[in-house]
PDB file of C-alpha atoms in Angstrom:
ATOM      1  CA  UNK A   1       0.160   0.041  -0.517  1.00  0.00           C
ATOM      2  CA  UNK A   2       0.848   3.568  -1.177  1.00  0.00           C
ATOM      3  CA  UNK A   3       0.673   6.570   0.927  1.00  0.00           C
ATOM      4  CA  UNK A   4      -0.236   8.774  -2.058  1.00  0.00           C
ATOM      5  CA  UNK A   5      -0.021  12.231   0.047  1.00  0.00           C
ATOM      6  CA  UNK A   6       3.230  10.858   0.588  1.00  0.00           C
ATOM      7  CA  UNK A   7       4.679  10.377  -2.495  1.00  0.00           C
ATOM      8  CA  UNK A   8       3.493  12.812  -4.018  1.00  0.00           C
ATOM      9  CA  UNK A   9       4.229  15.778  -1.034  1.00  0.00           C
ATOM     10  CA  UNK A  10       7.993  13.392  -2.344  1.00  0.00           C
ATOM     11  CA  UNK A  11       7.923  14.365  -5.217  1.00  0.00           C
ATOM     12  CA  UNK A  12       7.228  18.011  -5.930  1.00  0.00           C
ATOM     13  CA  UNK A  13       9.592  18.489  -3.209  1.00  0.00           C
ATOM     14  CA  UNK A  14      12.502  16.365  -5.155  1.00  0.00           C
ATOM     15  CA  UNK A  15      11.027  17.969  -8.971  1.00  0.00           C
ATOM     16  CA  UNK A  16      12.803  21.557  -6.928  1.00  0.00           C
ATOM     17  CA  UNK A  17       9.080  22.527  -5.896  1.00  0.00           C
ATOM     18  CA  UNK A  18       8.734  25.129  -2.639  1.00  0.00           C
ATOM     19  CA  UNK A  19       6.978  24.586   1.071  1.00  0.00           C
ATOM     20  CA  UNK A  20       4.804  22.053   1.330  1.00  0.00           C
ATOM     21  CA  UNK A  21       1.385  22.624   4.131  1.00  0.00           C
ATOM     22  CA  UNK A  22       0.072  19.035   4.141  1.00  0.00           C
ATOM     23  CA  UNK A  23      -3.683  18.743   6.012  1.00  0.00           C
ATOM     24  CA  UNK A  24      -5.508  16.329   6.757  1.00  0.00           C
ATOM     25  CA  UNK A  25      -9.275  16.365   8.280  1.00  0.00           C
ATOM     26  CA  UNK A  26      -9.846  12.449   8.695  1.00  0.00           C
ATOM     27  CA  UNK A  27     -10.313  10.959  11.749  1.00  0.00           C
ATOM     28  CA  UNK A  28      -7.810   9.023  12.620  1.00  0.00           C
ATOM     29  CA  UNK A  29      -4.032  10.670  12.527  1.00  0.00           C
ATOM     30  CA  UNK A  30      -2.466  10.710   9.235  1.00  0.00           C
ATOM     31  CA  UNK A  31       0.784   9.583  11.085  1.00  0.00           C
ATOM     32  CA  UNK A  32       2.125   8.216   7.536  1.00  0.00           C
ATOM     33  CA  UNK A  33       2.550  11.571   6.310  1.00  0.00           C
ATOM     34  CA  UNK A  34       3.788  13.537   9.657  1.00  0.00           C
ATOM     35  CA  UNK A  35       6.194   9.558   9.996  1.00  0.00           C
ATOM     36  CA  UNK A  36       7.887  10.719   6.311  1.00  0.00           C
ATOM     37  CA  UNK A  37       8.750  14.099   6.539  1.00  0.00           C
ATOM     38  CA  UNK A  38       9.353  14.776  10.178  1.00  0.00           C
ATOM     39  CA  UNK A  39      12.990  15.577  10.661  1.00  0.00           C
ATOM     40  CA  UNK A  40      11.648  18.091   7.508  1.00  0.00           C
ATOM     41  CA  UNK A  41      11.001  21.934   7.867  1.00  0.00           C
ATOM     42  CA  UNK A  42       9.756  22.120   4.468  1.00  0.00           C
ATOM     43  CA  UNK A  43       6.703  20.021   5.245  1.00  0.00           C
ATOM     44  CA  UNK A  44       4.014  21.244   7.627  1.00  0.00           C
ATOM     45  CA  UNK A  45       1.418  19.128   9.327  1.00  0.00           C
ATOM     46  CA  UNK A  46      -1.600  19.659  10.194  1.00  0.00           C
ATOM     47  CA  UNK A  47      -3.886  16.691  11.562  1.00  0.00           C
ATOM     48  CA  UNK A  48      -6.509  17.365  13.251  1.00  0.00           C
ATOM     49  CA  UNK A  49      -8.085  14.046  13.869  1.00  0.00           C
ATOM     50  CA  UNK A  50     -10.026  12.226  16.998  1.00  0.00           C
ATOM     51  CA  UNK A  51      -8.259  11.763  20.275  1.00  0.00           C
ATOM     52  CA  UNK A  52      -5.878   9.356  20.785  1.00  0.00           C
ATOM     53  CA  UNK A  53      -6.401   7.618  23.143  1.00  0.00           C
ATOM     54  CA  UNK A  54     -10.018   6.394  21.850  1.00  0.00           C
ATOM     55  CA  UNK A  55      -8.996   5.672  18.394  1.00  0.00           C
ATOM     56  CA  UNK A  56      -6.595   4.049  16.786  1.00  0.00           C
ATOM     57  CA  UNK A  57      -3.677   3.966  15.885  1.00  0.00           C
ATOM     58  CA  UNK A  58      -3.444   5.952  18.804  1.00  0.00           C
ATOM     59  CA  UNK A  59      -0.473   7.854  17.854  1.00  0.00           C
ATOM     60  CA  UNK A  60      -0.767  11.990  17.560  1.00  0.00           C
ATOM     61  CA  UNK A  61      -0.815  13.966  20.335  1.00  0.00           C
ATOM     62  CA  UNK A  62      -0.286  17.872  20.197  1.00  0.00           C
ATOM     63  CA  UNK A  63       3.611  16.726  22.237  1.00  0.00           C
ATOM     64  CA  UNK A  64       4.324  15.290  19.376  1.00  0.00           C
ATOM     65  CA  UNK A  65       5.528  18.474  17.295  1.00  0.00           C
ATOM     66  CA  UNK A  66       8.689  16.625  15.215  1.00  0.00           C
ATOM     67  CA  UNK A  67      11.948  16.198  15.872  1.00  0.00           C
ATOM     68  CA  UNK A  68      15.408  17.736  14.872  1.00  0.00           C
ATOM     69  CA  UNK A  69      15.271  20.967  12.561  1.00  0.00           C
ATOM     70  CA  UNK A  70      11.324  19.633  11.140  1.00  0.00           C
ATOM     71  CA  UNK A  71      10.896  20.200  14.918  1.00  0.00           C
ATOM     72  CA  UNK A  72       7.968  22.847  15.107  1.00  0.00           C
ATOM     73  CA  UNK A  73       5.878  20.985  11.754  1.00  0.00           C
ATOM     74  CA  UNK A  74       3.936  18.728  13.197  1.00  0.00           C
ATOM     75  CA  UNK A  75       1.344  19.890  14.321  1.00  0.00           C
ATOM     76  CA  UNK A  76      -1.453  18.290  15.647  1.00  0.00           C
ATOM     77  CA  UNK A  77      -4.872  18.610  16.816  1.00  0.00           C
ATOM     78  CA  UNK A  78      -6.106  15.815  18.810  1.00  0.00           C
ATOM     79  CA  UNK A  79      -9.811  16.499  19.067  1.00  0.00           C
ATOM     80  CA  UNK A  80     -12.277  14.750  22.245  1.00  0.00           C
ATOM     81  CA  UNK A  81     -14.589  12.133  20.999  1.00  0.00           C
ATOM     82  CA  UNK A  82     -18.072  13.434  19.891  1.00  0.00           C
ATOM     83  CA  UNK A  83     -17.157  17.259  18.679  1.00  0.00           C
ATOM     84  CA  UNK A  84     -20.086  18.777  16.107  1.00  0.00           C
ATOM     85  CA  UNK A  85     -18.768  21.027  13.559  1.00  0.00           C
ATOM     86  CA  UNK A  86     -18.404  23.676  15.002  1.00  0.00           C
ATOM     87  CA  UNK A  87     -15.593  22.748  17.091  1.00  0.00           C
ATOM     88  CA  UNK A  88     -14.440  21.032  14.557  1.00  0.00           C
ATOM     89  CA  UNK A  89     -14.604  23.909  12.085  1.00  0.00           C
ATOM     90  CA  UNK A  90     -13.115  26.998  14.250  1.00  0.00           C
ATOM     91  CA  UNK A  91     -10.212  23.876  14.749  1.00  0.00           C
ATOM     92  CA  UNK A  92      -9.191  24.537  11.211  1.00  0.00           C
ATOM     93  CA  UNK A  93      -9.968  27.700  10.694  1.00  0.00           C
ATOM     94  CA  UNK A  94      -7.626  28.165  13.721  1.00  0.00           C
ATOM     95  CA  UNK A  95      -4.901  26.568  13.376  1.00  0.00           C
ATOM     96  CA  UNK A  96      -4.985  26.734   9.029  1.00  0.00           C
ATOM     97  CA  UNK A  97      -4.868  30.499   8.169  1.00  0.00           C
ATOM     98  CA  UNK A  98      -2.146  31.842  10.091  1.00  0.00           C
ATOM     99  CA  UNK A  99       0.014  28.534   9.024  1.00  0.00           C
ATOM    100  CA  UNK A 100      -0.550  28.989   5.772  1.00  0.00           C
ATOM    101  CA  UNK A 101      -0.545  32.416   6.758  1.00  0.00           C
ATOM    102  CA  UNK A 102       3.390  32.462   7.965  1.00  0.00           C
ATOM    103  CA  UNK A 103       4.205  29.995   5.542  1.00  0.00           C
ATOM    104  CA  UNK A 104       3.377  30.767   2.200  1.00  0.00           C
ATOM    105  CA  UNK A 105       3.422  27.234   1.704  1.00  0.00           C
ATOM    106  CA  UNK A 106       3.787  26.872  -2.281  1.00  0.00           C
ATOM    107  CA  UNK A 107       1.751  23.618  -2.300  1.00  0.00           C
ATOM    108  CA  UNK A 108      -1.144  22.990  -0.027  1.00  0.00           C
ATOM    109  CA  UNK A 109      -1.956  19.245  -0.132  1.00  0.00           C
ATOM    110  CA  UNK A 110      -5.193  17.997   1.537  1.00  0.00           C
ATOM    111  CA  UNK A 111      -6.520  13.707   2.983  1.00  0.00           C
ATOM    112  CA  UNK A 112     -10.109  14.211   3.465  1.00  0.00           C
ATOM    113  CA  UNK A 113     -11.303  11.428   5.157  1.00  0.00           C
ATOM    114  CA  UNK A 114     -14.829  10.351   4.667  1.00  0.00           C
ATOM    115  CA  UNK A 115     -14.568   8.663   8.778  1.00  0.00           C
ATOM    116  CA  UNK A 116     -15.419  12.368  10.552  1.00  0.00           C
ATOM    117  CA  UNK A 117     -19.263  11.901   9.391  1.00  0.00           C
ATOM    118  CA  UNK A 118     -21.424  10.103  13.032  1.00  0.00           C
ATOM    119  CA  UNK A 119     -22.602   8.094  11.096  1.00  0.00           C
ATOM    120  CA  UNK A 120     -18.866   6.109  10.415  1.00  0.00           C
ATOM    121  CA  UNK A 121     -18.290   2.977  12.647  1.00  0.00           C
ATOM    122  CA  UNK A 122     -14.845   2.935  13.416  1.00  0.00           C
ATOM    123  CA  UNK A 123     -14.463   6.413  15.099  1.00  0.00           C
ATOM    124  CA  UNK A 124     -16.812   8.765  17.121  1.00  0.00           C
ATOM    125  CA  UNK A 125     -16.991  12.382  16.056  1.00  0.00           C
ATOM    126  CA  UNK A 126     -20.047  13.688  14.734  1.00  0.00           C
ATOM    127  CA  UNK A 127     -18.873  15.487  11.906  1.00  0.00           C
ATOM    128  CA  UNK A 128     -21.275  16.030   8.783  1.00  0.00           C
ATOM    129  CA  UNK A 129     -21.177  16.430   4.579  1.00  0.00           C
ATOM    130  CA  UNK A 130     -21.934  19.785   5.176  1.00  0.00           C
ATOM    131  CA  UNK A 131     -18.885  20.031   7.528  1.00  0.00           C
ATOM    132  CA  UNK A 132     -16.976  18.370   5.196  1.00  0.00           C
ATOM    133  CA  UNK A 133     -17.515  19.763   2.608  1.00  0.00           C
ATOM    134  CA  UNK A 134     -17.294  23.497   4.367  1.00  0.00           C
ATOM    135  CA  UNK A 135     -13.795  22.431   5.450  1.00  0.00           C
ATOM    136  CA  UNK A 136     -13.147  21.754   1.533  1.00  0.00           C
ATOM    137  CA  UNK A 137     -13.200  24.898   0.940  1.00  0.00           C
ATOM    138  CA  UNK A 138     -11.785  26.095   3.917  1.00  0.00           C
ATOM    139  CA  UNK A 139      -8.800  24.610   2.048  1.00  0.00           C
ATOM    140  CA  UNK A 140     -10.021  25.223  -1.390  1.00  0.00           C
ATOM    141  CA  UNK A 141      -9.580  28.906   0.060  1.00  0.00           C
ATOM    142  CA  UNK A 142      -7.044  29.078   2.113  1.00  0.00           C
ATOM    143  CA  UNK A 143      -4.297  26.947  -0.891  1.00  0.00           C
ATOM    144  CA  UNK A 144      -5.734  30.394  -3.479  1.00  0.00           C
ATOM    145  CA  UNK A 145      -4.819  33.226  -0.491  1.00  0.00           C
ATOM    146  CA  UNK A 146      -1.465  31.507   0.738  1.00  0.00           C
ATOM    147  CA  UNK A 147      -0.841  28.960  -1.792  1.00  0.00           C
ATOM    148  CA  UNK A 148      -1.381  30.691  -5.747  1.00  0.00           C
ATOM    149  CA  UNK A 149      -4.024  28.213  -5.515  1.00  0.00           C
ATOM    150  CA  UNK A 150      -1.797  25.079  -5.992  1.00  0.00           C
ATOM    151  CA  UNK A 151      -3.755  23.089  -3.787  1.00  0.00           C
ATOM    152  CA  UNK A 152      -4.183  18.752  -4.932  1.00  0.00           C
ATOM    153  CA  UNK A 153      -6.352  17.571  -2.213  1.00  0.00           C
ATOM    154  CA  UNK A 154      -7.113  13.337  -1.889  1.00  0.00           C
ATOM    155  CA  UNK A 155      -9.331  10.744  -0.645  1.00  0.00           C
ATOM    156  CA  UNK A 156      -9.710   8.852   2.414  1.00  0.00           C
ATOM    157  CA  UNK A 157     -11.053   6.535   5.090  1.00  0.00           C
ATOM    158  CA  UNK A 158     -14.528   5.549   5.621  1.00  0.00           C
ATOM    159  CA  UNK A 159     -16.111   3.303   6.133  1.00  0.00           C
ATOM    160  CA  UNK A 160     -20.246   4.276   5.578  1.00  0.00           C
ATOM    161  CA  UNK A 161     -19.980   3.356   2.104  1.00  0.00           C
ATOM    162  CA  UNK A 162     -24.255   3.055   0.435  1.00  0.00           C
ATOM    163  CA  UNK A 163     -24.368   6.489   2.076  1.00  0.00           C
ATOM    164  CA  UNK A 164     -21.642   8.245   3.283  1.00  0.00           C
ATOM    165  CA  UNK A 165     -18.436   8.401   1.243  1.00  0.00           C
ATOM    166  CA  UNK A 166     -20.132   8.687  -1.883  1.00  0.00           C
ATOM    167  CA  UNK A 167     -21.622  11.776  -0.263  1.00  0.00           C
ATOM    168  CA  UNK A 168     -18.792  13.216   0.721  1.00  0.00           C
ATOM    169  CA  UNK A 169     -16.177  12.501  -2.323  1.00  0.00           C
ATOM    170  CA  UNK A 170     -18.962  14.782  -4.001  1.00  0.00           C
ATOM    171  CA  UNK A 171     -18.834  16.995  -1.178  1.00  0.00           C
ATOM    172  CA  UNK A 172     -15.035  17.424  -1.436  1.00  0.00           C
ATOM    173  CA  UNK A 173     -15.197  17.438  -5.840  1.00  0.00           C
ATOM    174  CA  UNK A 174     -17.076  20.073  -5.675  1.00  0.00           C
ATOM    175  CA  UNK A 175     -15.473  22.088  -3.664  1.00  0.00           C
ATOM    176  CA  UNK A 176     -12.319  21.205  -5.833  1.00  0.00           C
ATOM    177  CA  UNK A 177     -14.180  22.264  -9.209  1.00  0.00           C
ATOM    178  CA  UNK A 178     -15.758  24.928  -7.812  1.00  0.00           C
ATOM    179  CA  UNK A 179     -19.354  23.974  -7.905  1.00  0.00           C
ATOM    180  CA  UNK A 180     -21.740  24.628  -4.731  1.00  0.00           C
ATOM    181  CA  UNK A 181     -23.260  21.552  -3.853  1.00  0.00           C
ATOM    182  CA  UNK A 182     -26.574  21.241  -1.827  1.00  0.00           C
TER     183      UNK A 182
END
């Protein structure tokens, strides 16, 4: 299994691209990308996830901030179980906007897991498709303002495959395409 986000970021850097901001709004900690780049100041990761005390892989505590030259470039927002749309979106905006303003990355890569949804059987968050769409819009607008519009949006986990995943990923695709969806 390949980590598509880490491969894309590594390719961007190898091709001479500038610094990258990775934003993971999946219910699980974005530990694969964070692990790949934890020592690098060229990649800053923001992971908004369910608190690791209650969800595998039990990583992503706020004290995990990177190491070596990358210290301070791993930001873990471990949210309580049952967090709702308002709290989740406030956390994203409170961290994403000032970090992007400071870094001015050449690229934003985001991973949009549908497993944050309240009906997902593996996680315990209470996020709606509407909030997932709003998060994609916030990330898109942040990329436009601080990264010259350069944004790669990737799908992620989600285990209510009949009712939630298609709607959540359509909402993200709509945000990418600039189409408003109900």
